[in-house]
PDB file of C-alpha atoms and ligand atoms in Angstrom:
ATOM      1  CA  UNK A   2       0.000   0.000   0.000  1.00 93.00           C
ATOM      2  CA  UNK A   3       1.275   3.506  -0.789  1.00 96.00           C
ATOM      3  CA  UNK A   4       2.323   5.632   2.141  1.00 97.00           C
ATOM      4  CA  UNK A   5      -0.468   8.107   1.387  1.00 98.00           C
ATOM      5  CA  UNK A   6      -3.022   5.264   1.434  1.00 97.00           C
ATOM      6  CA  UNK A   7      -1.677   3.979   4.745  1.00 97.00           C
ATOM      7  CA  UNK A   8      -2.131   7.461   6.167  1.00 98.00           C
ATOM      8  CA  UNK A   9      -5.623   7.795   4.671  1.00 97.00           C
ATOM      9  CA  UNK A  10      -6.615   4.420   6.158  1.00 96.00           C
ATOM     10  CA  UNK A  11      -5.486   5.415   9.643  1.00 97.00           C
ATOM     11  CA  UNK A  12      -8.283   5.620  12.207  1.00 98.00           C
ATOM     12  CA  UNK A  13      -7.911   9.355  12.793  1.00 98.00           C
ATOM     13  CA  UNK A  14     -10.902   9.473  15.151  1.00 98.00           C
ATOM     14  CA  UNK A  15      -9.127   6.956  17.402  1.00 98.00           C
ATOM     15  CA  UNK A  16      -5.877   8.902  17.074  1.00 98.00           C
ATOM     16  CA  UNK A  17      -7.661  12.084  18.068  1.00 98.00           C
ATOM     17  CA  UNK A  18      -9.169  10.365  21.140  1.00 97.00           C
ATOM     18  CA  UNK A  19      -5.762   8.952  22.128  1.00 97.00           C
ATOM     19  CA  UNK A  20      -4.248  12.434  21.845  1.00 97.00           C
ATOM     20  CA  UNK A  21      -7.045  13.823  24.021  1.00 95.00           C
ATOM     21  CA  UNK A  22      -6.833  11.169  26.677  1.00 94.00           C
ATOM     22  CA  UNK A  23      -3.146  10.391  26.782  1.00 95.00           C
ATOM     23  CA  UNK A  24      -1.365  13.042  24.767  1.00 96.00           C
ATOM     24  CA  UNK A  25       0.018  10.557  22.254  1.00 98.00           C
ATOM     25  CA  UNK A  26      -1.357   8.534  19.363  1.00 98.00           C
ATOM     26  CA  UNK A  27       0.545   5.587  17.990  1.00 98.00           C
ATOM     27  CA  UNK A  28       0.223   4.727  14.300  1.00 98.00           C
ATOM     28  CA  UNK A  29       1.607   1.190  14.098  1.00 97.00           C
ATOM     29  CA  UNK A  30       3.570   0.202  11.017  1.00 97.00           C
ATOM     30  CA  UNK A  31       3.355   3.562   9.283  1.00 98.00           C
ATOM     31  CA  UNK A  32       6.626   2.832   7.483  1.00 98.00           C
ATOM     32  CA  UNK A  33       7.570  -0.606   6.218  1.00 97.00           C
ATOM     33  CA  UNK A  34      10.797  -2.316   7.321  1.00 98.00           C
ATOM     34  CA  UNK A  35      12.144  -1.632   3.804  1.00 97.00           C
ATOM     35  CA  UNK A  36      11.356   2.082   4.044  1.00 97.00           C
ATOM     36  CA  UNK A  37      13.082   2.211   7.457  1.00 98.00           C
ATOM     37  CA  UNK A  38      16.089   0.346   6.086  1.00 98.00           C
ATOM     38  CA  UNK A  39      16.215   2.771   3.155  1.00 97.00           C
ATOM     39  CA  UNK A  40      16.251   5.817   5.423  1.00 98.00           C
ATOM     40  CA  UNK A  41      18.827   4.748   8.016  1.00 98.00           C
ATOM     41  CA  UNK A  42      21.956   4.907   5.771  1.00 98.00           C
ATOM     42  CA  UNK A  43      21.105   8.502   4.809  1.00 98.00           C
ATOM     43  CA  UNK A  44      22.438   9.500   8.230  1.00 98.00           C
ATOM     44  CA  UNK A  45      25.986   9.006   6.954  1.00 98.00           C
ATOM     45  CA  UNK A  46      25.441  11.182   3.871  1.00 98.00           C
ATOM     46  CA  UNK A  47      26.472  14.560   5.224  1.00 95.00           C
ATOM     47  CA  UNK A  48      25.278  16.483   2.146  1.00 97.00           C
ATOM     48  CA  UNK A  49      21.688  15.383   2.868  1.00 98.00           C
ATOM     49  CA  UNK A  50      21.679  17.502   6.031  1.00 98.00           C
ATOM     50  CA  UNK A  51      21.828  21.226   6.767  1.00 98.00           C
ATOM     51  CA  UNK A  52      23.155  20.832  10.288  1.00 98.00           C
ATOM     52  CA  UNK A  53      24.486  18.253  12.676  1.00 98.00           C
ATOM     53  CA  UNK A  54      24.034  18.561  16.421  1.00 97.00           C
ATOM     54  CA  UNK A  55      26.137  16.711  18.951  1.00 98.00           C
ATOM     55  CA  UNK A  56      23.622  16.680  21.773  1.00 97.00           C
ATOM     56  CA  UNK A  57      26.212  16.548  24.588  1.00 96.00           C
ATOM     57  CA  UNK A  58      27.710  19.828  23.387  1.00 96.00           C
ATOM     58  CA  UNK A  59      24.491  21.683  24.194  1.00 94.00           C
ATOM     59  CA  UNK A  60      23.561  19.503  27.200  1.00 94.00           C
ATOM     60  CA  UNK A  61      20.524  18.289  25.249  1.00 96.00           C
ATOM     61  CA  UNK A  62      21.442  14.705  26.105  1.00 97.00           C
ATOM     62  CA  UNK A  63      23.876  12.352  24.388  1.00 98.00           C
ATOM     63  CA  UNK A  64      23.648  11.285  20.791  1.00 98.00           C
ATOM     64  CA  UNK A  65      23.614  13.026  17.441  1.00 98.00           C
ATOM     65  CA  UNK A  66      20.859  14.499  15.352  1.00 98.00           C
ATOM     66  CA  UNK A  67      20.835  16.073  11.920  1.00 98.00           C
ATOM     67  CA  UNK A  68      18.314  18.328  10.209  1.00 98.00           C
ATOM     68  CA  UNK A  69      17.649  17.456   6.589  1.00 98.00           C
ATOM     69  CA  UNK A  70      18.549  20.023   3.960  1.00 98.00           C
ATOM     70  CA  UNK A  71      16.142  20.941   1.144  1.00 96.00           C
ATOM     71  CA  UNK A  72      15.000  19.137  -0.881  1.00 97.00           C
ATOM     72  CA  UNK A  73      13.903  16.545   1.663  1.00 98.00           C
ATOM     73  CA  UNK A  74      14.254  12.855   0.754  1.00 97.00           C
ATOM     74  CA  UNK A  75      11.101  11.769  -1.054  1.00 97.00           C
ATOM     75  CA  UNK A  76       9.697   9.562   1.743  1.00 97.00           C
ATOM     76  CA  UNK A  77      10.228  12.317   4.294  1.00 98.00           C
ATOM     77  CA  UNK A  78       8.564  14.966   2.117  1.00 98.00           C
ATOM     78  CA  UNK A  79       5.619  12.664   1.392  1.00 98.00           C
ATOM     79  CA  UNK A  80       5.210  11.761   5.058  1.00 97.00           C
ATOM     80  CA  UNK A  81       5.239  15.398   6.065  1.00 98.00           C
ATOM     81  CA  UNK A  82       2.665  16.525   3.525  1.00 98.00           C
ATOM     82  CA  UNK A  83       0.370  13.495   3.901  1.00 98.00           C
ATOM     83  CA  UNK A  84       0.352  13.464   7.706  1.00 98.00           C
ATOM     84  CA  UNK A  85      -0.377  17.165   7.896  1.00 98.00           C
ATOM     85  CA  UNK A  86      -4.051  17.425   6.744  1.00 98.00           C
ATOM     86  CA  UNK A  87      -5.612  15.084   9.366  1.00 98.00           C
ATOM     87  CA  UNK A  88      -3.426  16.694  12.030  1.00 98.00           C
ATOM     88  CA  UNK A  89      -4.486  20.150  10.823  1.00 98.00           C
ATOM     89  CA  UNK A  90      -8.096  19.207  11.583  1.00 98.00           C
ATOM     90  CA  UNK A  91      -7.167  18.107  15.108  1.00 98.00           C
ATOM     91  CA  UNK A  92      -5.103  21.276  15.583  1.00 98.00           C
ATOM     92  CA  UNK A  93      -8.116  23.367  14.580  1.00 98.00           C
ATOM     93  CA  UNK A  94     -10.327  21.537  17.090  1.00 97.00           C
ATOM     94  CA  UNK A  95      -7.760  22.252  19.760  1.00 97.00           C
ATOM     95  CA  UNK A  96      -7.616  25.927  18.777  1.00 97.00           C
ATOM     96  CA  UNK A  97     -11.397  26.149  19.133  1.00 96.00           C
ATOM     97  CA  UNK A  98     -11.252  24.615  22.579  1.00 96.00           C
ATOM     98  CA  UNK A  99      -8.639  27.188  23.578  1.00 93.00           C
ATOM     99  CA  UNK A 100     -10.869  29.963  22.248  1.00 93.00           C
ATOM    100  CA  UNK A 101      -8.321  30.676  19.507  1.00 94.00           C
ATOM    101  CA  UNK A 102      -8.847  31.179  15.802  1.00 93.00           C
ATOM    102  CA  UNK A 103      -8.971  27.673  14.226  1.00 91.00           C
ATOM    103  CA  UNK A 104      -6.933  28.898  11.305  1.00 93.00           C
ATOM    104  CA  UNK A 105      -4.482  26.097  10.557  1.00 98.00           C
ATOM    105  CA  UNK A 106      -4.521  25.701   6.761  1.00 98.00           C
ATOM    106  CA  UNK A 107      -5.715  22.554   4.988  1.00 97.00           C
ATOM    107  CA  UNK A 108      -2.475  21.936   3.154  1.00 98.00           C
ATOM    108  CA  UNK A 109       1.057  21.744   4.387  1.00 98.00           C
ATOM    109  CA  UNK A 110       2.259  24.009   1.554  1.00 98.00           C
ATOM    110  CA  UNK A 111       0.162  26.791   3.043  1.00 98.00           C
ATOM    111  CA  UNK A 112       1.680  26.212   6.487  1.00 98.00           C
ATOM    112  CA  UNK A 113       5.144  26.523   4.942  1.00 98.00           C
ATOM    113  CA  UNK A 114       4.061  29.779   3.245  1.00 98.00           C
ATOM    114  CA  UNK A 115       3.061  31.068   6.636  1.00 97.00           C
ATOM    115  CA  UNK A 116       6.417  29.996   8.102  1.00 97.00           C
ATOM    116  CA  UNK A 117       8.254  31.727   5.262  1.00 97.00           C
ATOM    117  CA  UNK A 118       6.352  34.958   5.903  1.00 97.00           C
ATOM    118  CA  UNK A 119       7.565  34.755   9.524  1.00 96.00           C
ATOM    119  CA  UNK A 120      11.182  34.224   8.394  1.00 97.00           C
ATOM    120  CA  UNK A 121      11.119  30.477   9.118  1.00 97.00           C
ATOM    121  CA  UNK A 122      12.599  28.883   6.011  1.00 97.00           C
ATOM    122  CA  UNK A 123      14.845  26.060   7.224  1.00 98.00           C
ATOM    123  CA  UNK A 124      13.490  22.510   7.063  1.00 98.00           C
ATOM    124  CA  UNK A 125      13.000  20.871  10.463  1.00 98.00           C
ATOM    125  CA  UNK A 126      12.616  17.127   9.703  1.00 98.00           C
ATOM    126  CA  UNK A 127      15.505  15.354  11.374  1.00 98.00           C
ATOM    127  CA  UNK A 128      17.150  12.035  11.978  1.00 98.00           C
ATOM    128  CA  UNK A 129      18.417  11.053  15.395  1.00 98.00           C
ATOM    129  CA  UNK A 130      20.944   8.407  16.306  1.00 98.00           C
ATOM    130  CA  UNK A 131      21.618   7.133  19.800  1.00 98.00           C
ATOM    131  CA  UNK A 132      24.139   4.556  20.949  1.00 98.00           C
ATOM    132  CA  UNK A 133      24.504   2.691  24.217  1.00 98.00           C
ATOM    133  CA  UNK A 134      24.297   5.215  27.095  1.00 98.00           C
ATOM    134  CA  UNK A 135      22.764   7.981  24.940  1.00 98.00           C
ATOM    135  CA  UNK A 136      19.513   9.762  25.761  1.00 98.00           C
ATOM    136  CA  UNK A 137      17.476  12.813  24.799  1.00 98.00           C
ATOM    137  CA  UNK A 138      16.522  15.219  27.604  1.00 98.00           C
ATOM    138  CA  UNK A 139      12.899  16.285  27.886  1.00 98.00           C
ATOM    139  CA  UNK A 140      12.349  19.204  25.531  1.00 97.00           C
ATOM    140  CA  UNK A 141       9.992  20.992  23.141  1.00 96.00           C
ATOM    141  CA  UNK A 142      10.669  21.592  19.441  1.00 93.00           C
ATOM    142  CA  UNK A 143       9.758  25.252  18.946  1.00 90.00           C
ATOM    143  CA  UNK A 144      11.657  26.995  16.168  1.00 90.00           C
ATOM    144  CA  UNK A 145       9.978  30.354  15.798  1.00 89.00           C
ATOM    145  CA  UNK A 146       6.759  32.246  16.209  1.00 93.00           C
ATOM    146  CA  UNK A 147       4.808  29.861  13.963  1.00 95.00           C
ATOM    147  CA  UNK A 148       4.570  26.484  15.607  1.00 94.00           C
ATOM    148  CA  UNK A 149       2.094  23.883  14.485  1.00 97.00           C
ATOM    149  CA  UNK A 150       0.884  22.105  17.664  1.00 97.00           C
ATOM    150  CA  UNK A 151       1.501  18.455  16.719  1.00 98.00           C
ATOM    151  CA  UNK A 152       4.566  16.525  15.571  1.00 98.00           C
ATOM    152  CA  UNK A 153       5.517  12.963  14.707  1.00 98.00           C
ATOM    153  CA  UNK A 154       8.379  10.608  15.392  1.00 98.00           C
ATOM    154  CA  UNK A 155       8.982   7.341  13.547  1.00 98.00           C
ATOM    155  CA  UNK A 156      11.065   4.464  14.863  1.00 98.00           C
ATOM    156  CA  UNK A 157      13.562   3.384  12.205  1.00 98.00           C
ATOM    157  CA  UNK A 158      15.413   0.773  14.272  1.00 98.00           C
ATOM    158  CA  UNK A 159      13.969  -2.532  15.362  1.00 98.00           C
ATOM    159  CA  UNK A 160      13.760  -2.698  19.173  1.00 98.00           C
ATOM    160  CA  UNK A 161      13.550  -6.493  18.895  1.00 97.00           C
ATOM    161  CA  UNK A 162      17.032  -6.660  17.374  1.00 98.00           C
ATOM    162  CA  UNK A 163      18.834  -3.332  17.375  1.00 98.00           C
ATOM    163  CA  UNK A 164      18.654  -1.824  20.875  1.00 98.00           C
ATOM    164  CA  UNK A 165      17.249  -2.021  24.379  1.00 98.00           C
ATOM    165  CA  UNK A 166      16.113   0.794  26.692  1.00 98.00           C
ATOM    166  CA  UNK A 167      15.744   4.067  24.801  1.00 98.00           C
ATOM    167  CA  UNK A 168      11.997   4.470  25.226  1.00 98.00           C
ATOM    168  CA  UNK A 169      10.153   7.464  23.867  1.00 98.00           C
ATOM    169  CA  UNK A 170       8.877   9.447  26.867  1.00 98.00           C
ATOM    170  CA  UNK A 171       6.206  12.108  26.993  1.00 98.00           C
ATOM    171  CA  UNK A 172       5.741  14.095  30.203  1.00 98.00           C
ATOM    172  CA  UNK A 173       2.625  16.124  30.822  1.00 97.00           C
ATOM    173  CA  UNK A 174       2.514  18.985  33.314  1.00 96.00           C
ATOM    174  CA  UNK A 175      -1.077  19.607  34.263  1.00 90.00           C
ATOM    175  CA  UNK A 176      -1.937  22.814  36.100  1.00 84.00           C
ATOM    176  CA  UNK A 177      -1.781  22.251  39.887  1.00 88.00           C
ATOM    177  CA  UNK A 178      -0.999  18.535  39.474  1.00 91.00           C
ATOM    178  CA  UNK A 179       2.233  16.584  39.539  1.00 95.00           C
ATOM    179  CA  UNK A 180       3.791  15.561  36.216  1.00 96.00           C
ATOM    180  CA  UNK A 181       2.603  12.471  34.417  1.00 95.00           C
ATOM    181  CA  UNK A 182       4.897  10.364  32.219  1.00 97.00           C
ATOM    182  CA  UNK A 183       3.733   8.301  29.280  1.00 97.00           C
ATOM    183  CA  UNK A 184       6.065   5.759  27.715  1.00 96.00           C
ATOM    184  CA  UNK A 185       5.085   3.970  24.552  1.00 91.00           C
ATOM    185  CA  UNK A 186       7.188   1.247  23.083  1.00 95.00           C
ATOM    186  CA  UNK A 187       7.557   1.904  19.377  1.00 98.00           C
ATOM    187  CA  UNK A 188       8.250  -0.996  17.056  1.00 98.00           C
ATOM    188  CA  UNK A 189      10.131  -0.518  13.779  1.00 98.00           C
ATOM    189  CA  UNK A 190       8.092   1.693  11.462  1.00 98.00           C
ATOM    190  CA  UNK A 191       5.675   2.797  14.200  1.00 98.00           C
ATOM    191  CA  UNK A 192       4.850   6.465  14.420  1.00 98.00           C
ATOM    192  CA  UNK A 193       3.929   8.456  17.527  1.00 98.00           C
ATOM    193  CA  UNK A 194       1.997  11.696  17.181  1.00 98.00           C
ATOM    194  CA  UNK A 195       2.292  14.062  20.132  1.00 98.00           C
ATOM    195  CA  UNK A 196       1.916  17.740  21.053  1.00 98.00           C
ATOM    196  CA  UNK A 197       4.799  20.127  20.425  1.00 97.00           C
ATOM    197  CA  UNK A 198       4.083  22.269  23.460  1.00 97.00           C
ATOM    198  CA  UNK A 199       0.623  21.910  24.943  1.00 97.00           C
ATOM    199  CA  UNK A 200      -2.650  20.065  24.709  1.00 97.00           C
ATOM    200  CA  UNK A 201      -6.211  20.742  25.808  1.00 96.00           C
ATOM    201  CA  UNK A 202      -7.273  19.105  29.019  1.00 94.00           C
ATOM    202  CA  UNK A 203     -10.916  18.821  30.021  1.00 91.00           C
ATOM    203  CA  UNK A 204     -11.681  20.198  33.485  1.00 90.00           C
ATOM    204  CA  UNK A 205     -14.935  20.826  35.325  1.00 91.00           C
ATOM    205  CA  UNK A 206     -14.695  24.459  34.271  1.00 90.00           C
ATOM    206  CA  UNK A 207     -13.995  23.809  30.599  1.00 91.00           C
ATOM    207  CA  UNK A 208     -10.727  23.388  28.748  1.00 94.00           C
ATOM    208  CA  UNK A 209      -7.379  24.112  30.271  1.00 93.00           C
ATOM    209  CA  UNK A 210      -3.904  23.669  28.783  1.00 94.00           C
ATOM    210  CA  UNK A 211      -1.381  21.144  29.932  1.00 96.00           C
ATOM    211  CA  UNK A 212       2.265  21.486  28.934  1.00 97.00           C
ATOM    212  CA  UNK A 213       4.189  18.645  27.369  1.00 98.00           C
ATOM    213  CA  UNK A 214       7.822  17.768  26.872  1.00 98.00           C
ATOM    214  CA  UNK A 215       9.235  14.696  25.194  1.00 98.00           C
ATOM    215  CA  UNK A 216      12.537  12.855  25.235  1.00 98.00           C
ATOM    216  CA  UNK A 217      14.178   9.452  25.140  1.00 98.00           C
ATOM    217  CA  UNK A 218      15.255   7.378  28.138  1.00 98.00           C
ATOM    218  CA  UNK A 219      18.817   6.054  28.302  1.00 98.00           C
ATOM    219  CA  UNK A 220      19.630   3.477  25.628  1.00 98.00           C
ATOM    220  CA  UNK A 221      20.883   0.383  27.452  1.00 98.00           C
ATOM    221  CA  UNK A 222      22.507  -1.262  24.494  1.00 98.00           C
ATOM    222  CA  UNK A 223      22.738  -1.130  20.702  1.00 98.00           C
ATOM    223  CA  UNK A 224      21.817   1.648  18.288  1.00 98.00           C
ATOM    224  CA  UNK A 225      18.495   3.475  18.067  1.00 98.00           C
ATOM    225  CA  UNK A 226      17.536   5.658  15.096  1.00 98.00           C
ATOM    226  CA  UNK A 227      14.420   7.751  14.609  1.00 98.00           C
ATOM    227  CA  UNK A 228      12.970  10.169  12.099  1.00 98.00           C
ATOM    228  CA  UNK A 229      11.338  13.291  13.511  1.00 98.00           C
ATOM    229  CA  UNK A 230       8.741  15.235  11.557  1.00 98.00           C
ATOM    230  CA  UNK A 231       8.032  18.734  12.742  1.00 98.00           C
ATOM    231  CA  UNK A 232       5.582  20.529  10.515  1.00 98.00           C
ATOM    232  CA  UNK A 233       6.721  24.133  10.910  1.00 97.00           C
ATOM    233  CA  UNK A 234      10.057  25.240   9.501  1.00 97.00           C
ATOM    234  CA  UNK A 235      12.724  26.994  11.531  1.00 97.00           C
ATOM    235  CA  UNK A 236      14.017  30.568  11.634  1.00 95.00           C
TER     236      UNK A 236
HETATM  237  O1  LIG B 303      14.273   9.917  19.163  1.00 63.25           O
HETATM  238  C1  LIG B 303      13.129  10.094  19.589  1.00 63.25           C
HETATM  239  O2  LIG B 303      12.348   9.183  19.796  1.00 63.25           O
HETATM  240  C2  LIG B 303      12.665  11.494  19.899  1.00 63.25           C
HETATM  241  C3  LIG B 303      13.047  12.431  18.810  1.00 63.25           C
HETATM  242  C4  LIG B 303      12.629  13.838  19.031  1.00 63.25           C
HETATM  243  O3  LIG B 303      12.911  14.461  19.997  1.00 63.25           O
HETATM  244  C5  LIG B 303      11.840  14.459  17.956  1.00 63.25           C
HETATM  245  O4  LIG B 303      11.548  13.799  16.949  1.00 63.25           O
HETATM  246  O5  LIG B 303      11.508  15.627  18.094  1.00 63.25           O
HETATM  247 FE1  LIG B 304      12.072  16.489  19.841  1.00 63.25          FE
END
């Protein structure tokens, strides 16, 4: 099945409910093992990337990540534009709940136009590589004034064979409550959708906002690679 068809066949109502209730929706098997295997070697092709970050240098964690340069590899570009429309609908529902203008555009091209107008022109999709002992501190991926509220991460490695530990972690800070952690084990090709910064939370008095940060727990052994899709571009 084509990637676009896999995305169209996703149960987006269930994904939306999972995002509401838990702050994360898992799309199992979004990429095939072959697609994952095709992406992983790109990490070594320096010219594919616009920048390389050694996480320890900035105290972001330990490991390396690289932002793709334009033009994005075909699978990455297709994932970004095909995942966007259903997420745009969810983002607009969230905006309404927050009493904001539900003005996220229908198409990803229009979101990129909006980013460009705000001076955000650098592509943000990235690949991350962690080895034994590496980790990614809890953080948020905000790269400018325009920030689309949802993002995706796709597991390229196979946790059955390639690594242990290194779980994707989402931590929610709810007003006046202690933090809640959510850990979802991602298999190879699985995608997790999660909030960039905040999500609506139902309270007795209507909707409030909880704040989210995500990261990766310490990799016990092996090598773990992921593909991150952030929908807004960076300044
Ligand atoms: O490697 C991961 O699972 C997390 C990557 C990440 O922080 C991101 O995609 O924004
Ligand atoms: Fe991130």
